[in-house]
Amino acid sequence: MRWIEVEPAGPLNGCVHIPGSKNSSLALLAAASLADGLVTLEGIPNIDDVKLIGQIGKDIGLTVTRRPSGEIVLDPRYIHSAIIDPGKASAYRASYYFAGALLAKFGRVTVGFPGGDNFVSRPIDQHMKAFQALGATVEFREDHYILEAKTLHGADIYFDTVTSGATINAMLAAVRAQGRTNLYHAAVDPEVVDTAAFLNGLGARIYGAGTDRIRIEGVPYLNGGRHTVIPDRLIAGAFLMSAGITGGSVTVKDVIPEHLGACIAKLREAGLEMEWDENSITARSTGQIRATRVRATMYPGFATDLQQPMTALLTQAKGKSIVTERVYPNRFNHVPQLRRMGAEIEVRGESAFIQGGRPLVGDWVHATDVRAGTCLVLAGLVAEGCTRITGVEHLERGYEDVIGSFRALGAKLSLHERETEQQDGRAAGMA
């Protein structure tokens, strides 16, 4: 059993350098399978999901090497298999990108059903719809699915809902399809734009990424190349919120402020002073958090991955706040954990109603996903006494060094481990 202990340490102050985007990195690493030469990626975070891709790469013949400088070199020239082990695929959700990346090259791909964070319902129907439109057949088995297509042909694909994952996957499959593909109602997330920029650097012909209509002209092959991943806007947003909840001042560096426009606006509305320049953002507490309403939606709206840490921040606002989740309506697993700490929150449908201003008290709590873990860390920073967070593996999926990063700002965090049978009885019944 491992857990993180968080103790209150007063206002957080200082600077944090933001690593490369986890979500973009996972797409780029799979997309490299499309290339016919060496690919070098800079800024890829050293997190568990990335390490798992290295294991998957080893299985299929994709060589993934991290150099001492931190950059990752991928050699897709000797990929000999398009079978992604179901056990490894179920360990993280972005395994589905290998379907789009390998389908055009091999004509048949086997991928285990995606896992990762548990938000109850994260369907892949839009991915399958795109593959079928391009000419693939889909066969579902107990723990995996099989895609097959002798040749992929360009098509007009109309997404029923805005989905970043399916937009990226459709791009991957269409890049080496014959003819033109048009994606309508496409996601406009920075991660979509980053993936398109990477592929275009290899010789793809993708136009309109960042708008709701993307055009892809298929090409017969892709060269190798070099690309730097965009900064992680979600980690940056959480650190900005840490300034508000603790009453401090935090600067995030190596970011693209445009990617955090909705977050900046909402934190201002909640009472923080916000300043930014070309590649940094500073959040300063004014001493009071204001209650507000937040609606998590697709980019450029307020990110669903930030609603959980935002909920922790709003527990400190006097008055009633409402957080509505429009992307994953059941993404409220963090709420029972905050209640254990004394928060007054009621979930009705896709909204959480927060009666703020109640003091939080440290307790044993459990992180069910990356952002829920971040939420509990923020809550622990202002809770009375010690907060112990289990589910550490989820935080490690998204952060290279969550403890070191928060410590650099003055927080008191520490990692602990002991045999499961010796665990505290309270921890055993916390879920």
PDB file of C-alpha atoms in Angstrom, residues 62-285:
ATOM      1  CA  LEU A  62       8.363  -0.240 -32.345  1.00  0.00           C
ATOM      2  CA  THR A  63      11.612   0.787 -30.657  1.00  0.00           C
ATOM      3  CA  VAL A  64      11.134   3.526 -28.042  1.00  0.00           C
ATOM      4  CA  THR A  65      14.323   4.975 -26.528  1.00  0.00           C
ATOM      5  CA  ARG A  66      14.576   7.826 -24.033  1.00  0.00           C
ATOM      6  CA  ARG A  67      17.927   9.587 -24.296  1.00  0.00           C
ATOM      7  CA  PRO A  68      19.717  11.183 -21.305  1.00  0.00           C
ATOM      8  CA  SER A  69      18.685  14.587 -22.698  1.00  0.00           C
ATOM      9  CA  GLY A  70      15.050  13.583 -22.153  1.00  0.00           C
ATOM     10  CA  GLU A  71      14.011  13.348 -25.783  1.00  0.00           C
ATOM     11  CA  ILE A  72      12.447  10.148 -27.066  1.00  0.00           C
ATOM     12  CA  VAL A  73      13.518   8.470 -30.293  1.00  0.00           C
ATOM     13  CA  LEU A  74      11.088   6.078 -31.972  1.00  0.00           C
ATOM     14  CA  ASP A  75      11.998   3.685 -34.766  1.00  0.00           C
ATOM     15  CA  PRO A  76       8.846   2.348 -36.491  1.00  0.00           C
ATOM     16  CA  ARG A  77      10.679   0.748 -39.428  1.00  0.00           C
ATOM     17  CA  TYR A  78      10.636  -2.732 -37.950  1.00  0.00           C
ATOM     18  CA  ILE A  79       7.088  -2.933 -36.628  1.00  0.00           C
ATOM     19  CA  HIS A  80       6.097  -6.535 -37.266  1.00  0.00           C
ATOM     20  CA  SER A  81       2.766  -6.811 -35.499  1.00  0.00           C
ATOM     21  CA  ALA A  82      -0.486  -4.895 -35.152  1.00  0.00           C
ATOM     22  CA  ILE A  83      -1.754  -6.839 -32.145  1.00  0.00           C
ATOM     23  CA  ILE A  84      -1.934  -4.721 -28.995  1.00  0.00           C
ATOM     24  CA  ASP A  85      -2.041  -6.890 -25.876  1.00  0.00           C
ATOM     25  CA  PRO A  86      -5.480  -6.533 -24.216  1.00  0.00           C
ATOM     26  CA  GLY A  87      -3.953  -6.434 -20.739  1.00  0.00           C
ATOM     27  CA  LYS A  88      -1.688  -3.519 -21.593  1.00  0.00           C
ATOM     28  CA  ALA A  89      -4.353  -1.761 -23.657  1.00  0.00           C
ATOM     29  CA  SER A  90      -6.760  -1.874 -20.716  1.00  0.00           C
ATOM     30  CA  ALA A  91      -4.207  -0.158 -18.477  1.00  0.00           C
ATOM     31  CA  TYR A  92      -4.621   3.180 -20.204  1.00  0.00           C
ATOM     32  CA  ARG A  93      -7.230   4.704 -22.456  1.00  0.00           C
ATOM     33  CA  ALA A  94      -5.074   6.136 -25.234  1.00  0.00           C
ATOM     34  CA  SER A  95      -4.227   2.638 -26.461  1.00  0.00           C
ATOM     35  CA  TYR A  96      -6.946   3.176 -29.069  1.00  0.00           C
ATOM     36  CA  TYR A  97      -4.637   5.511 -31.017  1.00  0.00           C
ATOM     37  CA  PHE A  98      -2.681   2.470 -32.154  1.00  0.00           C
ATOM     38  CA  ALA A  99      -5.802   1.371 -34.041  1.00  0.00           C
ATOM     39  CA  GLY A 100      -5.801   4.437 -36.273  1.00  0.00           C
ATOM     40  CA  ALA A 101      -2.020   4.520 -36.593  1.00  0.00           C
ATOM     41  CA  LEU A 102      -1.537   0.864 -37.596  1.00  0.00           C
ATOM     42  CA  LEU A 103      -4.660   0.194 -39.664  1.00  0.00           C
ATOM     43  CA  ALA A 104      -3.464   1.721 -42.951  1.00  0.00           C
ATOM     44  CA  LYS A 105      -0.054   0.042 -42.666  1.00  0.00           C
ATOM     45  CA  PHE A 106      -1.189  -3.462 -41.776  1.00  0.00           C
ATOM     46  CA  GLY A 107      -4.792  -3.755 -42.904  1.00  0.00           C
ATOM     47  CA  ARG A 108      -5.718  -5.587 -39.705  1.00  0.00           C
ATOM     48  CA  VAL A 109      -5.357  -4.380 -36.120  1.00  0.00           C
ATOM     49  CA  THR A 110      -6.263  -6.058 -32.832  1.00  0.00           C
ATOM     50  CA  VAL A 111      -6.588  -3.784 -29.790  1.00  0.00           C
ATOM     51  CA  GLY A 112      -7.809  -4.472 -26.263  1.00  0.00           C
ATOM     52  CA  PHE A 113     -10.641  -2.343 -24.976  1.00  0.00           C
ATOM     53  CA  PRO A 114      -9.325   0.913 -23.501  1.00  0.00           C
ATOM     54  CA  GLY A 115      -8.949   1.419 -19.772  1.00  0.00           C
ATOM     55  CA  GLY A 116      -7.397   4.266 -17.799  1.00  0.00           C
ATOM     56  CA  ASP A 117      -9.515   6.623 -15.721  1.00  0.00           C
ATOM     57  CA  ASN A 118     -12.918   5.305 -14.719  1.00  0.00           C
ATOM     58  CA  PHE A 119     -15.598   7.816 -15.665  1.00  0.00           C
ATOM     59  CA  VAL A 120     -18.275   5.098 -15.927  1.00  0.00           C
ATOM     60  CA  SER A 121     -19.031   5.734 -19.597  1.00  0.00           C
ATOM     61  CA  ARG A 122     -16.350   6.708 -22.088  1.00  0.00           C
ATOM     62  CA  PRO A 123     -17.589   5.129 -25.330  1.00  0.00           C
ATOM     63  CA  ILE A 124     -15.499   4.566 -28.451  1.00  0.00           C
ATOM     64  CA  ASP A 125     -18.447   4.464 -30.840  1.00  0.00           C
ATOM     65  CA  GLN A 126     -17.319   7.590 -32.694  1.00  0.00           C
ATOM     66  CA  HIS A 127     -13.911   6.004 -33.287  1.00  0.00           C
ATOM     67  CA  MET A 128     -15.565   2.928 -34.792  1.00  0.00           C
ATOM     68  CA  LYS A 129     -17.866   5.096 -36.902  1.00  0.00           C
ATOM     69  CA  ALA A 130     -14.848   6.860 -38.414  1.00  0.00           C
ATOM     70  CA  PHE A 131     -13.000   3.623 -39.176  1.00  0.00           C
ATOM     71  CA  GLN A 132     -16.078   2.126 -40.820  1.00  0.00           C
ATOM     72  CA  ALA A 133     -16.582   5.242 -42.930  1.00  0.00           C
ATOM     73  CA  LEU A 134     -13.017   4.827 -44.207  1.00  0.00           C
ATOM     74  CA  GLY A 135     -13.782   1.244 -45.242  1.00  0.00           C
ATOM     75  CA  ALA A 136     -12.837  -0.873 -42.225  1.00  0.00           C
ATOM     76  CA  THR A 137     -14.890  -3.657 -40.701  1.00  0.00           C
ATOM     77  CA  VAL A 138     -15.155  -3.909 -36.914  1.00  0.00           C
ATOM     78  CA  GLU A 139     -15.458  -7.141 -34.957  1.00  0.00           C
ATOM     79  CA  PHE A 140     -15.946  -7.036 -31.189  1.00  0.00           C
ATOM     80  CA  ARG A 141     -14.676  -9.841 -28.984  1.00  0.00           C
ATOM     81  CA  GLU A 142     -14.813 -10.303 -25.221  1.00  0.00           C
ATOM     82  CA  ASP A 143     -11.740  -8.255 -24.304  1.00  0.00           C
ATOM     83  CA  HIS A 144     -10.656  -6.761 -27.636  1.00  0.00           C
ATOM     84  CA  TYR A 145     -11.802  -5.605 -31.038  1.00  0.00           C
ATOM     85  CA  ILE A 146     -10.463  -6.288 -34.529  1.00  0.00           C
ATOM     86  CA  LEU A 147     -10.319  -3.733 -37.341  1.00  0.00           C
ATOM     87  CA  GLU A 148      -9.757  -4.923 -40.877  1.00  0.00           C
ATOM     88  CA  ALA A 149      -9.491  -3.119 -44.222  1.00  0.00           C
ATOM     89  CA  LYS A 150      -7.662  -4.128 -47.370  1.00  0.00           C
ATOM     90  CA  THR A 151      -7.563  -0.465 -48.380  1.00  0.00           C
ATOM     91  CA  LEU A 152      -8.721   2.681 -46.626  1.00  0.00           C
ATOM     92  CA  HIS A 153     -10.536   5.243 -48.782  1.00  0.00           C
ATOM     93  CA  GLY A 154     -11.154   8.887 -47.943  1.00  0.00           C
ATOM     94  CA  ALA A 155     -14.651   9.729 -46.746  1.00  0.00           C
ATOM     95  CA  ASP A 156     -16.841  12.436 -45.250  1.00  0.00           C
ATOM     96  CA  ILE A 157     -17.148  11.761 -41.531  1.00  0.00           C
ATOM     97  CA  TYR A 158     -19.727  13.563 -39.412  1.00  0.00           C
ATOM     98  CA  PHE A 159     -19.156  13.134 -35.678  1.00  0.00           C
ATOM     99  CA  ASP A 160     -22.320  12.915 -33.578  1.00  0.00           C
ATOM    100  CA  THR A 161     -20.587  14.638 -30.680  1.00  0.00           C
ATOM    101  CA  VAL A 162     -17.399  16.630 -30.273  1.00  0.00           C
ATOM    102  CA  THR A 163     -14.658  14.198 -29.279  1.00  0.00           C
ATOM    103  CA  SER A 164     -10.941  14.884 -29.209  1.00  0.00           C
ATOM    104  CA  GLY A 165      -9.929  11.220 -29.132  1.00  0.00           C
ATOM    105  CA  ALA A 166     -12.045  10.204 -32.126  1.00  0.00           C
ATOM    106  CA  THR A 167     -10.963  13.276 -34.093  1.00  0.00           C
ATOM    107  CA  ILE A 168      -7.298  12.373 -33.599  1.00  0.00           C
ATOM    108  CA  ASN A 169      -7.893   8.696 -34.353  1.00  0.00           C
ATOM    109  CA  ALA A 170      -9.746   9.535 -37.560  1.00  0.00           C
ATOM    110  CA  MET A 171      -6.860  11.775 -38.617  1.00  0.00           C
ATOM    111  CA  LEU A 172      -4.367   8.980 -37.985  1.00  0.00           C
ATOM    112  CA  ALA A 173      -6.314   6.518 -40.111  1.00  0.00           C
ATOM    113  CA  ALA A 174      -7.019   9.023 -42.894  1.00  0.00           C
ATOM    114  CA  VAL A 175      -3.419  10.215 -43.289  1.00  0.00           C
ATOM    115  CA  ARG A 176      -2.490   7.151 -45.348  1.00  0.00           C
ATOM    116  CA  ALA A 177      -5.922   6.464 -46.824  1.00  0.00           C
ATOM    117  CA  GLN A 178      -6.508   6.881 -50.537  1.00  0.00           C
ATOM    118  CA  GLY A 179      -8.113  10.192 -51.447  1.00  0.00           C
ATOM    119  CA  ARG A 180      -9.621  12.993 -49.374  1.00  0.00           C
ATOM    120  CA  THR A 181     -11.212  12.747 -45.946  1.00  0.00           C
ATOM    121  CA  ASN A 182     -13.317  15.513 -44.419  1.00  0.00           C
ATOM    122  CA  LEU A 183     -14.012  15.527 -40.682  1.00  0.00           C
ATOM    123  CA  TYR A 184     -17.082  17.536 -39.676  1.00  0.00           C
ATOM    124  CA  HIS A 185     -17.948  18.594 -36.111  1.00  0.00           C
ATOM    125  CA  ALA A 186     -14.304  17.907 -35.271  1.00  0.00           C
ATOM    126  CA  ALA A 187     -12.743  18.746 -31.905  1.00  0.00           C
ATOM    127  CA  VAL A 188     -10.630  21.912 -31.820  1.00  0.00           C
ATOM    128  CA  ASP A 189      -8.452  21.004 -28.804  1.00  0.00           C
ATOM    129  CA  PRO A 190      -4.775  22.026 -28.759  1.00  0.00           C
ATOM    130  CA  GLU A 191      -3.897  18.316 -28.662  1.00  0.00           C
ATOM    131  CA  VAL A 192      -5.652  17.837 -32.027  1.00  0.00           C
ATOM    132  CA  VAL A 193      -3.691  20.743 -33.494  1.00  0.00           C
ATOM    133  CA  ASP A 194      -0.440  19.400 -32.034  1.00  0.00           C
ATOM    134  CA  THR A 195      -0.982  15.955 -33.540  1.00  0.00           C
ATOM    135  CA  ALA A 196      -1.791  17.461 -36.938  1.00  0.00           C
ATOM    136  CA  ALA A 197       1.327  19.663 -36.797  1.00  0.00           C
ATOM    137  CA  PHE A 198       3.465  16.624 -35.980  1.00  0.00           C
ATOM    138  CA  LEU A 199       2.030  14.576 -38.839  1.00  0.00           C
ATOM    139  CA  ASN A 200       2.354  17.458 -41.296  1.00  0.00           C
ATOM    140  CA  GLY A 201       6.008  17.704 -40.304  1.00  0.00           C
ATOM    141  CA  LEU A 202       6.390  14.095 -41.435  1.00  0.00           C
ATOM    142  CA  GLY A 203       4.771  14.824 -44.796  1.00  0.00           C
ATOM    143  CA  ALA A 204       1.051  14.448 -44.109  1.00  0.00           C
ATOM    144  CA  ARG A 205      -1.424  16.854 -45.693  1.00  0.00           C
ATOM    145  CA  ILE A 206      -3.844  17.915 -42.971  1.00  0.00           C
ATOM    146  CA  TYR A 207      -5.677  21.224 -43.240  1.00  0.00           C
ATOM    147  CA  GLY A 208      -7.980  23.027 -40.824  1.00  0.00           C
ATOM    148  CA  ALA A 209      -6.895  21.462 -37.513  1.00  0.00           C
ATOM    149  CA  GLY A 210      -8.137  23.788 -34.803  1.00  0.00           C
ATOM    150  CA  THR A 211     -11.446  24.339 -36.625  1.00  0.00           C
ATOM    151  CA  ASP A 212     -14.522  22.119 -36.656  1.00  0.00           C
ATOM    152  CA  ARG A 213     -13.786  20.945 -40.193  1.00  0.00           C
ATOM    153  CA  ILE A 214     -10.530  19.142 -40.954  1.00  0.00           C
ATOM    154  CA  ARG A 215      -9.474  18.032 -44.433  1.00  0.00           C
ATOM    155  CA  ILE A 216      -6.929  15.256 -44.926  1.00  0.00           C
ATOM    156  CA  GLU A 217      -5.393  14.418 -48.304  1.00  0.00           C
ATOM    157  CA  GLY A 218      -4.038  10.883 -48.088  1.00  0.00           C
ATOM    158  CA  VAL A 219      -0.350  10.237 -48.761  1.00  0.00           C
ATOM    159  CA  PRO A 220       1.418   6.916 -49.525  1.00  0.00           C
ATOM    160  CA  TYR A 221       4.160   7.291 -46.928  1.00  0.00           C
ATOM    161  CA  LEU A 222       5.502   9.536 -44.158  1.00  0.00           C
ATOM    162  CA  ASN A 223       9.078  10.552 -43.467  1.00  0.00           C
ATOM    163  CA  GLY A 224      10.784  10.645 -40.096  1.00  0.00           C
ATOM    164  CA  GLY A 225      11.149  13.936 -38.255  1.00  0.00           C
ATOM    165  CA  ARG A 226      11.371  15.897 -35.017  1.00  0.00           C
ATOM    166  CA  HIS A 227       8.635  17.540 -32.968  1.00  0.00           C
ATOM    167  CA  THR A 228       8.212  19.210 -29.564  1.00  0.00           C
ATOM    168  CA  VAL A 229       5.020  18.448 -27.663  1.00  0.00           C
ATOM    169  CA  ILE A 230       2.870  21.327 -26.397  1.00  0.00           C
ATOM    170  CA  PRO A 231       2.843  22.153 -22.645  1.00  0.00           C
ATOM    171  CA  ASP A 232       0.331  20.450 -20.359  1.00  0.00           C
ATOM    172  CA  ARG A 233      -2.440  23.017 -19.914  1.00  0.00           C
ATOM    173  CA  LEU A 234      -4.207  20.783 -17.366  1.00  0.00           C
ATOM    174  CA  ILE A 235      -1.273  20.550 -14.965  1.00  0.00           C
ATOM    175  CA  ALA A 236      -0.755  24.294 -15.381  1.00  0.00           C
ATOM    176  CA  GLY A 237      -4.384  25.019 -14.486  1.00  0.00           C
ATOM    177  CA  ALA A 238      -4.189  22.917 -11.329  1.00  0.00           C
ATOM    178  CA  PHE A 239      -1.098  24.752 -10.091  1.00  0.00           C
ATOM    179  CA  LEU A 240      -2.808  28.098 -10.712  1.00  0.00           C
ATOM    180  CA  MET A 241      -5.695  26.893  -8.554  1.00  0.00           C
ATOM    181  CA  SER A 242      -3.265  25.954  -5.794  1.00  0.00           C
ATOM    182  CA  ALA A 243      -2.467  29.668  -5.418  1.00  0.00           C
ATOM    183  CA  GLY A 244      -6.131  30.431  -4.842  1.00  0.00           C
ATOM    184  CA  ILE A 245      -6.898  27.664  -2.379  1.00  0.00           C
ATOM    185  CA  THR A 246      -3.832  28.377  -0.206  1.00  0.00           C
ATOM    186  CA  GLY A 247      -3.832  32.170  -0.512  1.00  0.00           C
ATOM    187  CA  GLY A 248      -0.498  32.388  -2.306  1.00  0.00           C
ATOM    188  CA  SER A 249       1.035  33.391  -5.627  1.00  0.00           C
ATOM    189  CA  VAL A 250       2.064  30.817  -8.228  1.00  0.00           C
ATOM    190  CA  THR A 251       3.615  31.303 -11.655  1.00  0.00           C
ATOM    191  CA  VAL A 252       3.498  28.551 -14.258  1.00  0.00           C
ATOM    192  CA  LYS A 253       6.196  28.800 -16.899  1.00  0.00           C
ATOM    193  CA  ASP A 254       6.656  27.227 -20.345  1.00  0.00           C
ATOM    194  CA  VAL A 255       2.925  27.369 -21.096  1.00  0.00           C
ATOM    195  CA  ILE A 256       0.741  28.683 -23.918  1.00  0.00           C
ATOM    196  CA  PRO A 257      -1.701  31.082 -22.194  1.00  0.00           C
ATOM    197  CA  GLU A 258      -4.154  30.867 -25.098  1.00  0.00           C
ATOM    198  CA  HIS A 259      -4.736  27.206 -24.213  1.00  0.00           C
ATOM    199  CA  LEU A 260      -5.907  28.245 -20.732  1.00  0.00           C
ATOM    200  CA  GLY A 261      -8.235  31.082 -21.726  1.00  0.00           C
ATOM    201  CA  ALA A 262     -11.356  29.616 -20.110  1.00  0.00           C
ATOM    202  CA  CYS A 263      -9.457  28.656 -16.960  1.00  0.00           C
ATOM    203  CA  ILE A 264      -7.961  32.140 -16.603  1.00  0.00           C
ATOM    204  CA  ALA A 265     -11.383  33.738 -17.030  1.00  0.00           C
ATOM    205  CA  LYS A 266     -13.002  31.455 -14.445  1.00  0.00           C
ATOM    206  CA  LEU A 267     -10.238  31.945 -11.873  1.00  0.00           C
ATOM    207  CA  ARG A 268     -10.623  35.704 -12.261  1.00  0.00           C
ATOM    208  CA  GLU A 269     -14.343  35.295 -11.712  1.00  0.00           C
ATOM    209  CA  ALA A 270     -13.543  33.305  -8.561  1.00  0.00           C
ATOM    210  CA  GLY A 271     -11.484  36.212  -7.190  1.00  0.00           C
ATOM    211  CA  LEU A 272      -7.872  35.543  -8.243  1.00  0.00           C
ATOM    212  CA  GLU A 273      -5.644  38.140  -9.841  1.00  0.00           C
ATOM    213  CA  MET A 274      -4.306  36.787 -13.137  1.00  0.00           C
ATOM    214  CA  GLU A 275      -1.372  38.023 -15.205  1.00  0.00           C
ATOM    215  CA  TRP A 276       0.303  36.430 -18.222  1.00  0.00           C
ATOM    216  CA  ASP A 277       2.789  37.003 -20.997  1.00  0.00           C
ATOM    217  CA  GLU A 278       3.913  34.920 -23.978  1.00  0.00           C
ATOM    218  CA  ASN A 279       4.851  31.780 -22.044  1.00  0.00           C
ATOM    219  CA  SER A 280       3.893  32.199 -18.382  1.00  0.00           C
ATOM    220  CA  ILE A 281       0.833  32.816 -16.211  1.00  0.00           C
ATOM    221  CA  THR A 282       0.696  34.061 -12.622  1.00  0.00           C
ATOM    222  CA  ALA A 283      -2.228  33.572 -10.245  1.00  0.00           C
ATOM    223  CA  ARG A 284      -2.341  35.649  -7.053  1.00  0.00           C
ATOM    224  CA  SER A 285      -4.775  35.261  -4.217  1.00  0.00           C
TER     225      SER A 285
END
